[in-house]
CSV table of C-alpha atoms in Angstrom, one decimal:
chain,number,residue,atom,x,y,z
A,8,MET,CA,-15.2,5.1,21.3
A,9,SER,CA,-15.5,3.8,18.2
A,10,SER,CA,-18.4,3.0,15.8
A,11,ALA,CA,-20.1,-0.6,15.1
A,12,PRO,CA,-17.8,-2.1,12.6
A,13,THR,CA,-20.0,-2.0,9.6
A,14,PRO,CA,-21.0,-5.4,7.4
A,15,GLN,CA,-18.3,-6.2,5.0
A,16,GLY,CA,-19.8,-4.6,1.8
A,17,ALA,CA,-21.8,-2.1,3.1
A,18,ALA,CA,-20.4,1.4,2.9
A,19,PRO,CA,-19.7,3.0,5.7
A,20,ALA,CA,-22.3,5.6,6.7
A,21,ARG,CA,-19.7,8.5,7.7
A,22,ALA,CA,-17.8,8.0,4.6
A,23,LYS,CA,-19.7,11.1,2.5
A,24,LEU,CA,-19.1,13.1,5.9
A,25,SER,CA,-15.2,12.1,6.5
A,26,LYS,CA,-12.5,14.8,5.7
A,27,LEU,CA,-10.1,11.8,6.7
A,28,PRO,CA,-8.1,13.9,9.1
A,29,SER,CA,-6.1,11.3,10.1
A,30,LEU,CA,-4.7,11.1,6.6
A,31,THR,CA,-4.0,14.9,6.8
A,32,GLY,CA,-1.9,14.4,9.8
A,33,LEU,CA,-0.3,11.5,8.1
A,34,ARG,CA,1.2,13.3,4.9
A,35,PHE,CA,3.3,15.3,7.2
A,36,PHE,CA,5.1,12.4,7.4
A,37,ALA,CA,5.6,12.1,3.8
A,38,ALA,CA,7.0,15.7,3.6
A,39,LEU,CA,9.4,14.8,6.9
A,40,LEU,CA,10.6,11.7,4.8
A,41,VAL,CA,11.6,13.8,1.7
A,42,PHE,CA,13.2,16.3,4.0
A,43,PHE,CA,15.6,14.0,5.9
A,44,PHE,CA,16.2,12.4,2.2
A,45,HIS,CA,17.2,16.0,1.1
A,46,SER,CA,19.7,16.8,4.3
A,47,SER,CA,21.3,13.7,3.9
A,48,LEU,CA,22.6,13.5,0.2
A,49,SER,CA,26.4,13.4,-0.6
A,50,ASN,CA,25.7,15.1,-3.8
A,51,SER,CA,23.1,18.0,-4.4
A,52,PRO,CA,20.9,18.2,-7.5
A,53,ILE,CA,22.2,22.1,-8.0
A,54,PRO,CA,25.6,22.0,-10.1
A,55,PRO,CA,28.3,21.9,-9.1
A,56,ASN,CA,26.6,18.9,-7.0
A,57,ALA,CA,28.6,19.6,-3.8
A,58,PRO,CA,27.7,17.8,-0.6
A,59,ILE,CA,24.4,19.2,1.3
A,60,ASN,CA,25.0,16.0,4.3
A,61,PRO,CA,26.9,18.3,7.3
A,62,PHE,CA,28.7,15.5,8.7
A,63,ALA,CA,32.7,16.0,9.1
A,64,ASP,CA,32.8,12.6,10.5
A,65,ASN,CA,32.6,9.9,7.5
A,66,THR,CA,31.4,6.8,9.5
A,67,LEU,CA,28.3,9.2,10.7
A,68,ALA,CA,27.8,10.9,7.5
A,69,ALA,CA,27.9,7.6,5.4
A,70,LEU,CA,25.6,6.4,8.4
A,71,TYR,CA,23.0,9.0,7.8
A,72,GLU,CA,22.9,8.8,4.1
A,73,LYS,CA,22.7,5.3,4.2
A,74,ALA,CA,19.4,5.3,6.5
A,75,PHE,CA,17.4,8.0,4.4
A,76,VAL,CA,19.0,6.8,1.1
A,77,SER,CA,15.3,5.9,-0.1
A,78,THR,CA,13.1,7.7,2.0
A,79,GLY,CA,12.6,10.9,-0.2
A,80,TYR,CA,11.4,8.6,-3.0
A,81,MET,CA,9.0,6.9,-1.0
A,82,GLY,CA,7.6,10.4,0.3
A,83,VAL,CA,7.2,11.3,-3.3
A,84,SER,CA,5.6,8.3,-4.1
A,85,PHE,CA,3.6,8.5,-1.1
A,86,CYS,CA,2.1,11.8,-2.2
A,87,PHE,CA,1.5,10.9,-5.6
A,88,VAL,CA,-1.0,8.0,-4.4
A,89,LEU,CA,-2.7,10.2,-1.8
A,90,SER,CA,-3.3,12.5,-4.7
A,91,GLY,CA,-5.4,9.9,-6.6
A,92,PHE,CA,-7.0,8.5,-3.3
A,93,VAL,CA,-8.3,12.0,-2.3
A,94,LEU,CA,-9.4,13.4,-5.3
A,95,ALA,CA,-11.2,10.0,-6.2
A,96,TRP,CA,-12.6,10.4,-2.6
A,97,SER,CA,-13.7,14.1,-2.9
A,98,ALA,CA,-15.1,13.8,-6.7
A,99,LYS,CA,-18.4,15.4,-7.5
A,100,PRO,CA,-20.1,13.4,-10.4
A,101,GLY,CA,-21.4,16.1,-13.2
A,102,GLU,CA,-19.0,18.9,-12.0
A,103,ARG,CA,-17.9,20.9,-14.7
A,104,MET,CA,-13.7,20.1,-15.7
A,105,THR,CA,-13.0,23.6,-15.7
A,106,ALA,CA,-14.4,24.4,-11.8
A,107,PHE,CA,-12.3,21.5,-11.2
A,108,TRP,CA,-9.0,22.3,-12.8
A,109,ARG,CA,-9.4,26.3,-11.3
A,110,ARG,CA,-9.5,24.6,-7.9
A,111,ARG,CA,-6.2,22.9,-8.7
A,112,ILE,CA,-4.3,25.4,-10.3
A,113,THR,CA,-5.1,27.7,-7.4
A,114,LYS,CA,-3.9,24.7,-4.9
A,115,ILE,CA,-0.3,24.4,-6.8
A,116,PHE,CA,0.8,27.7,-8.7
A,117,PRO,CA,0.6,30.9,-6.1
A,118,ASN,CA,3.0,28.9,-4.0
A,119,HIS,CA,5.1,27.8,-7.0
A,120,LEU,CA,5.9,31.1,-8.1
A,121,VAL,CA,6.6,32.9,-4.9
A,122,VAL,CA,8.8,29.8,-4.3
A,123,SER,CA,10.3,30.4,-7.5
A,124,ALA,CA,10.8,34.3,-7.3
A,125,ALA,CA,12.3,33.8,-3.7
A,126,VAL,CA,15.1,31.5,-5.6
A,127,VAL,CA,15.4,34.0,-8.6
A,128,VAL,CA,16.0,36.7,-6.0
A,129,LEU,CA,17.7,35.2,-3.3
A,130,PHE,CA,20.1,33.1,-5.7
A,131,ALA,CA,20.0,34.4,-9.1
A,132,GLY,CA,23.4,33.0,-10.0
A,133,ALA,CA,22.6,29.3,-9.0
A,134,ALA,CA,19.0,29.3,-10.7
A,135,ILE,CA,18.7,31.6,-13.9
A,136,THR,CA,20.9,30.0,-16.6
A,137,SER,CA,18.4,30.6,-20.1
A,138,VAL,CA,15.2,31.3,-20.8
A,139,SER,CA,15.0,27.9,-22.2
A,140,HIS,CA,16.2,26.4,-18.9
A,141,TRP,CA,13.6,28.0,-16.0
A,142,LEU,CA,10.7,28.7,-18.3
A,143,PRO,CA,9.7,25.2,-18.8
A,144,ASN,CA,10.0,25.3,-14.9
A,145,LEU,CA,7.6,28.1,-14.2
A,146,LEU,CA,4.9,26.7,-16.5
A,147,LEU,CA,5.3,23.1,-14.7
A,148,ILE,CA,6.2,21.5,-18.5
A,149,HIS,CA,9.6,20.3,-17.3
A,150,THR,CA,10.0,17.1,-16.4
A,151,PHE,CA,8.7,16.9,-19.9
A,152,PHE,CA,12.7,17.5,-20.7
A,153,PRO,CA,15.0,14.7,-20.2
A,154,GLN,CA,17.9,16.9,-19.5
A,155,PRO,CA,19.0,17.6,-15.6
A,156,LEU,CA,19.5,21.7,-16.6
A,157,ILE,CA,15.9,21.9,-17.3
A,158,ASN,CA,14.0,19.0,-15.5
A,159,LEU,CA,15.5,20.2,-12.1
A,160,SER,CA,15.7,23.7,-12.7
A,161,LEU,CA,15.2,26.9,-10.5
A,162,ASN,CA,13.5,25.2,-7.4
A,163,PRO,CA,14.4,21.0,-7.5
A,164,PRO,CA,11.6,19.6,-5.5
A,165,SER,CA,9.2,21.5,-7.8
A,166,TRP,CA,9.7,18.7,-10.4
A,167,SER,CA,6.8,16.5,-8.8
A,168,LEU,CA,4.6,19.6,-9.3
A,169,GLY,CA,4.9,19.0,-13.2
A,170,SER,CA,3.1,15.3,-12.3
A,171,GLU,CA,0.7,16.6,-10.6
A,172,LEU,CA,-0.4,19.2,-12.8
A,173,LEU,CA,-0.5,16.0,-15.8
A,174,PHE,CA,-2.7,14.0,-13.1
A,175,TYR,CA,-5.3,17.0,-12.5
A,176,LEU,CA,-5.5,17.7,-16.2
A,177,LEU,CA,-6.4,14.0,-16.6
A,178,PHE,CA,-8.4,12.9,-13.7
A,179,PRO,CA,-11.6,14.4,-14.8
A,180,LEU,CA,-11.1,11.8,-17.3
A,181,LEU,CA,-9.9,9.2,-15.5
A,182,ILE,CA,-12.7,8.8,-12.9
A,183,ILE,CA,-15.3,8.2,-15.5
A,184,PRO,CA,-13.6,5.0,-16.4
A,185,ILE,CA,-12.8,4.3,-12.8
A,186,ARG,CA,-16.2,4.7,-11.5
A,187,LYS,CA,-17.4,1.8,-13.6
A,188,ILE,CA,-14.9,-0.9,-12.4
A,189,ARG,CA,-17.2,-3.4,-10.4
A,190,GLY,CA,-16.4,-5.8,-7.8
A,191,ALA,CA,-13.5,-7.8,-7.7
A,192,GLY,CA,-12.4,-5.8,-10.6
A,193,LEU,CA,-11.0,-2.9,-8.1
A,194,TRP,CA,-8.3,-5.6,-6.7
A,195,VAL,CA,-7.5,-6.5,-10.7
A,196,TRP,CA,-6.9,-2.7,-11.7
A,197,ALA,CA,-4.9,-2.0,-8.2
A,198,ALA,CA,-2.9,-4.7,-9.3
A,199,LEU,CA,-2.0,-4.1,-12.6
A,200,MET,CA,-1.2,-0.3,-11.6
A,201,VAL,CA,1.5,-2.0,-9.3
A,202,ALA,CA,2.4,-4.3,-12.3
A,203,GLY,CA,2.6,-0.7,-14.1
A,204,THR,CA,5.3,0.7,-12.0
A,205,ILE,CA,7.5,-2.4,-13.0
A,206,VAL,CA,7.0,-2.1,-16.5
A,207,VAL,CA,8.2,1.7,-16.3
A,208,GLN,CA,11.4,0.7,-14.5
A,209,LEU,CA,11.9,-2.5,-17.2
A,210,VAL,CA,11.9,-0.1,-20.2
A,211,SER,CA,14.2,2.3,-18.1
A,212,THR,CA,16.6,-0.3,-17.6
A,213,HIS,CA,16.8,-2.1,-20.8
A,214,LEU,CA,15.6,0.2,-23.5
A,215,VAL,CA,16.5,3.8,-22.4
A,216,PRO,CA,20.5,4.5,-22.7
A,217,ASP,CA,22.6,4.1,-19.4
A,218,THR,CA,25.2,6.7,-20.8
A,219,PRO,CA,26.3,9.4,-19.8
A,220,LYS,CA,26.1,8.8,-15.8
A,221,SER,CA,24.1,10.9,-13.6
A,222,ALA,CA,26.1,13.2,-11.3
A,223,ILE,CA,24.0,12.2,-8.5
A,224,THR,CA,22.8,8.7,-8.8
A,225,PRO,CA,24.1,5.5,-9.9
A,226,ILE,CA,22.1,5.4,-13.2
A,227,SER,CA,22.1,7.6,-16.5
A,228,ASP,CA,20.4,11.3,-16.4
A,229,MET,CA,18.0,9.4,-19.3
A,230,GLN,CA,17.3,6.6,-17.0
A,231,PHE,CA,16.6,9.0,-14.1
A,232,TRP,CA,14.4,11.1,-15.9
A,233,PHE,CA,12.4,8.0,-17.7
A,234,GLY,CA,12.1,5.9,-14.6
A,235,TYR,CA,11.5,8.9,-11.8
A,236,LEU,CA,10.9,12.0,-13.1
A,237,PHE,CA,9.1,11.8,-16.5
A,238,PRO,CA,5.1,12.2,-15.5
A,239,PRO,CA,3.3,9.7,-17.2
A,240,GLY,CA,5.3,6.7,-15.7
A,241,ARG,CA,3.8,8.2,-12.4
A,242,LEU,CA,0.3,8.0,-13.4
A,243,PHE,CA,0.3,4.1,-12.5
A,244,GLU,CA,0.6,5.3,-8.7
A,245,PHE,CA,-1.9,8.1,-8.6
A,246,VAL,CA,-4.6,5.6,-10.7
A,247,LEU,CA,-3.9,3.1,-7.8
A,248,GLY,CA,-4.6,5.9,-5.3
A,249,ALA,CA,-8.0,6.7,-6.6
A,250,ILE,CA,-8.7,2.3,-6.9
A,251,LEU,CA,-8.1,2.2,-3.3
A,252,ALA,CA,-10.3,5.1,-2.4
A,253,ARG,CA,-13.0,3.3,-4.2
A,254,LEU,CA,-12.3,0.0,-2.1
A,255,VAL,CA,-12.7,2.0,1.1
A,256,LEU,CA,-16.3,4.0,-0.3
A,257,SER,CA,-17.4,0.7,-1.6
A,258,GLY,CA,-16.8,-1.4,2.4
A,259,ARG,CA,-14.6,-3.8,0.4
A,260,TRP,CA,-11.5,-3.0,2.3
A,261,PRO,CA,-10.4,-5.7,5.0
A,262,ARG,CA,-10.3,-5.1,8.5
A,263,GLN,CA,-7.1,-7.1,8.4
A,264,LEU,CA,-5.3,-4.6,6.6
A,265,GLY,CA,-5.1,-2.5,9.6
A,266,ILE,CA,-2.7,0.4,10.1
A,267,GLY,CA,-0.4,-1.7,12.7
A,268,LEU,CA,0.1,-4.5,9.5
A,269,SER,CA,0.4,-1.7,6.8
A,270,LEU,CA,3.3,0.1,8.9
A,271,ALA,CA,5.2,-3.0,9.8
A,272,LEU,CA,4.7,-4.0,5.7
A,273,VAL,CA,5.8,-0.1,5.2
A,274,ALA,CA,9.4,-0.9,6.9
A,275,VAL,CA,9.4,-4.4,4.9
A,276,GLY,CA,9.0,-2.4,2.1
A,277,TYR,CA,11.5,0.1,3.4
A,278,GLY,CA,14.4,-3.0,4.0
A,279,ALA,CA,13.7,-4.1,0.4
A,280,THR,CA,15.1,-0.8,-1.2
A,281,PHE,CA,18.4,-1.8,0.4
A,282,PHE,CA,18.5,-4.8,-1.6
A,283,VAL,CA,16.7,-4.5,-5.0
A,284,PRO,CA,18.3,-2.5,-7.7
A,285,PHE,CA,18.4,1.2,-7.8
A,286,GLN,CA,15.7,2.2,-10.2
A,287,TYR,CA,12.9,0.0,-8.2
A,288,THR,CA,13.6,2.1,-5.0
A,289,PHE,CA,11.6,4.5,-6.8
A,290,VAL,CA,8.5,3.1,-6.2
A,291,THR,CA,8.0,-1.0,-7.0
A,292,ALA,CA,9.5,-1.3,-3.3
A,293,THR,CA,7.3,0.1,-1.6
A,294,ILE,CA,4.2,1.0,-3.6
A,295,VAL,CA,1.9,-1.6,-2.0
A,296,PRO,CA,3.0,-0.8,1.2
A,297,ILE,CA,2.0,2.7,1.0
A,298,GLY,CA,-1.4,2.1,-0.5
A,299,LEU,CA,-2.3,0.1,2.1
A,300,LEU,CA,-1.4,2.2,4.7
A,301,ILE,CA,-3.4,4.9,2.9
A,302,ALA,CA,-6.4,2.8,2.2
A,303,ALA,CA,-6.2,1.7,6.1
A,304,VAL,CA,-5.9,5.3,7.7
A,305,ALA,CA,-8.5,6.4,5.7
A,306,ASP,CA,-11.0,3.4,6.3
A,307,SER,CA,-10.0,3.6,10.2
A,308,ASP,CA,-11.4,7.6,10.0
A,309,VAL,CA,-14.5,6.4,8.0
A,310,ARG,CA,-15.1,4.0,11.0
A,311,ASP,CA,-14.7,6.6,13.5
A,312,ARG,CA,-11.6,5.0,14.9
A,313,SER,CA,-9.7,8.3,16.0
A,314,THR,CA,-5.8,8.3,15.9
A,315,TRP,CA,-3.0,10.7,17.2
A,316,LEU,CA,-2.7,11.2,13.4
A,317,SER,CA,-6.0,13.6,13.6
A,318,SER,CA,-4.9,15.6,16.8
A,319,ARG,CA,-5.1,19.3,16.0
A,320,PRO,CA,-1.2,19.9,15.7
A,321,MET,CA,-0.9,16.6,13.3
A,322,VAL,CA,-3.4,18.1,11.3
A,323,TRP,CA,-2.1,21.9,11.5
A,324,LEU,CA,1.4,20.0,10.3
A,325,GLY,CA,-0.3,18.3,7.4
A,326,GLU,CA,-2.0,21.2,6.2
A,327,VAL,CA,1.6,23.3,6.3
A,328,SER,CA,3.4,20.1,4.2
A,329,PHE,CA,2.8,20.9,1.3
A,330,GLY,CA,4.5,24.0,1.7
A,331,PHE,CA,7.6,22.6,3.8
A,332,TYR,CA,8.3,20.3,0.9
A,333,LEU,CA,8.4,22.9,-1.5
A,334,VAL,CA,10.2,25.1,0.0
A,335,GLN,CA,13.4,22.8,0.8
A,336,GLY,CA,15.0,23.6,-2.8
A,337,ILE,CA,16.0,27.1,-0.6
A,338,THR,CA,16.2,26.1,3.3
A,339,ILE,CA,18.1,22.9,2.4
A,340,PHE,CA,20.2,23.2,-0.7
A,341,TYR,CA,20.9,27.0,-1.9
A,342,LEU,CA,20.9,27.8,2.6
A,343,ARG,CA,23.7,25.3,2.5
A,344,THR,CA,25.8,26.5,0.0
A,345,LEU,CA,25.8,29.6,1.6
A,346,LEU,CA,27.2,27.7,4.7
A,347,GLY,CA,30.1,26.7,2.0
A,348,PRO,CA,31.8,23.0,1.1
A,349,ALA,CA,32.6,22.9,5.2
A,350,THR,CA,31.6,19.8,7.4
A,351,PHE,CA,30.9,20.2,11.0
A,352,SER,CA,31.6,18.4,14.5
A,353,THR,CA,28.9,15.9,14.9
A,354,PRO,CA,26.9,18.1,17.0
A,355,VAL,CA,26.9,21.5,15.0
A,356,ALA,CA,25.8,19.4,12.4
A,357,LEU,CA,23.1,18.2,14.4
A,358,LEU,CA,21.9,21.7,14.9
A,359,VAL,CA,22.6,22.3,10.8
A,360,ILE,CA,19.7,19.8,10.2
A,361,ALA,CA,17.9,21.2,13.0
A,362,LEU,CA,18.2,24.7,11.3
A,363,PHE,CA,17.2,23.1,8.1
A,364,PHE,CA,14.2,21.8,9.7
A,365,ALA,CA,12.8,25.0,11.4
A,366,VAL,CA,13.5,27.6,8.8
A,367,SER,CA,11.6,24.8,6.4
A,368,LEU,CA,8.7,24.4,8.4
A,369,LEU,CA,8.2,27.9,9.6
A,370,ALA,CA,8.9,29.4,5.4
A,371,GLY,CA,6.0,26.1,5.0
A,372,TRP,CA,3.6,27.7,7.4
A,373,LEU,CA,4.4,31.7,5.8
A,374,LEU,CA,3.5,29.8,2.0
A,375,TYR,CA,0.5,28.3,3.9
A,376,ARG,CA,-0.7,31.1,5.9
A,377,PHE,CA,0.1,34.1,3.2
A,378,VAL,CA,-0.1,32.2,0.2
A,379,GLU,CA,-1.9,29.2,-0.5
A,380,MET,CA,-5.0,29.8,2.0
A,381,PRO,CA,-5.8,33.7,0.6
A,382,ALA,CA,-5.6,32.3,-3.1
A,383,MET,CA,-7.9,29.4,-2.5
A,384,ARG,CA,-10.6,31.3,-0.9
A,385,ARG,CA,-9.9,34.9,-3.4
A,386,PHE,CA,-9.4,32.5,-6.7
A,387,SER,CA,-10.6,28.7,-6.1
A,388,ARG,CA,-14.1,29.0,-6.7
A,389,SER,CA,-16.3,31.2,-9.4
A,390,ARG,CA,-17.5,34.7,-7.3
A,391,ARG,CA,-21.0,33.7,-8.5
A,392,PRO,CA,-23.5,32.5,-6.1
A,393,ALA,CA,-24.1,28.7,-6.8
A,394,SER,CA,-26.6,26.4,-4.8
A,395,ALA,CA,-25.0,24.0,-2.2
A,396,PRO,CA,-23.7,20.9,-3.5
A,397,VAL,CA,-25.9,17.6,-3.6
A,398,PRO,CA,-24.4,14.3,-2.4
A,399,VAL,CA,-24.9,12.1,-5.3
A,400,VAL,CA,-25.5,8.4,-4.8
A,401,ILE,CA,-23.6,6.1,-7.8
A,402,PRO,CA,-24.4,2.6,-8.2
A,403,SER,CA,-23.4,0.4,-5.6
A,404,GLN,CA,-20.6,-2.4,-6.4
A,405,ARG,CA,-22.7,-5.1,-4.8
A,406,SER,CA,-26.7,-5.3,-4.1
A,407,GLY,CA,-28.3,-3.0,-1.9
A,408,ALA,CA,-25.6,-0.9,-0.6
A,409,PRO,CA,-25.1,2.5,-2.1
A,410,GLU,CA,-21.9,3.9,-2.4
A,411,ARG,CA,-21.9,7.2,-2.0
A,412,THR,CA,-19.8,10.3,-2.6
A,413,PRO,CA,-18.2,12.9,0.1
A,414,ALA,CA,-18.1,16.5,-0.7
A,415,SER,CA,-15.4,16.9,1.4
A,416,PRO,CA,-12.7,19.5,0.1
A,417,GLU,CA,-9.8,18.2,-1.7
A,418,GLN,CA,-6.8,17.7,1.0
A,419,ASP,CA,-4.0,16.4,-0.9
A,420,LEU,CA,-0.2,17.2,-0.9
A,421,VAL,CA,2.3,17.7,-3.5
């Protein structure tokens, strides 16, 4: 049964307790969008950029690629907004920066290093060129380099971890001014973050060299790097997520912006990607509906309106989705090279895609079960005994309605 509606302007009483299980389930679909994008590519990001798409029927191959041509970009953008949302949601005022950084580094580096090691062992010829190419990848600074041999080296999906690492390093500083935003200012700053994604693409289009052309996109390597891979340009999505978390926590999220409407707007946003210039499919065309959907699902959890996304199977899928995403560089890109350049009849091609999915999900679960969780238990917190965290009340955005900071653990996906 749903709880009684919360008066507009009053922070939901359960906000401090909610772990947002529906958001955990929803994030699997973000990783799934990336999976379909990767498996539909006609040009792999791995030189010699051979096709990944397994369909021999040219019409069907083109339809498959066209249908999922921008879902990967949308899935990654979802993850960046979600990271900002969940970190702001669970932030503890007064927490030491070193404690926060320790947890976040433990979250991403063990999985990253294990998958990178697997790439080296299984596909050394394709993965290893020179130290200057793969070492920045291991350190997750590779997306600060414009050269494709560096920013897409080793395990290509790990490019997003370079942005996540920057988010984590800056978050303890960013959350301070974000907490100081008052009232309607939250909506103004949310709009400015959306505008920032447009500015990034305007700069990419008009100020970044448009030659030489990329081997895998219709724009230049420099434009693809600046408009999509360069970590500072992705900060707008992350900060937008943090601001949306503040809106939900403060009880300012409008009930009219529910899950149904948000899903409809996501469909409209994705439809827009077929008409806008290529650079604007990265973030701009879908950023507003993505933000609305994340906030609406979180608001539903806060108000105790359970959805099927919070079911045990969906939460499990959400928990393994980080690994499921990260291993796709092996289970799709590199595994496809083992099948050679051949394409297949429609039934066999569907089986190949199903194989990619099954192996990716299994490998994602193995990473979660035997790498991510043991590392988090062992290294994410100091072994020194500590007192239990005390919920902190920060000033209300409206008089008489304290905004509480929940002490739930971070659940973000990268």
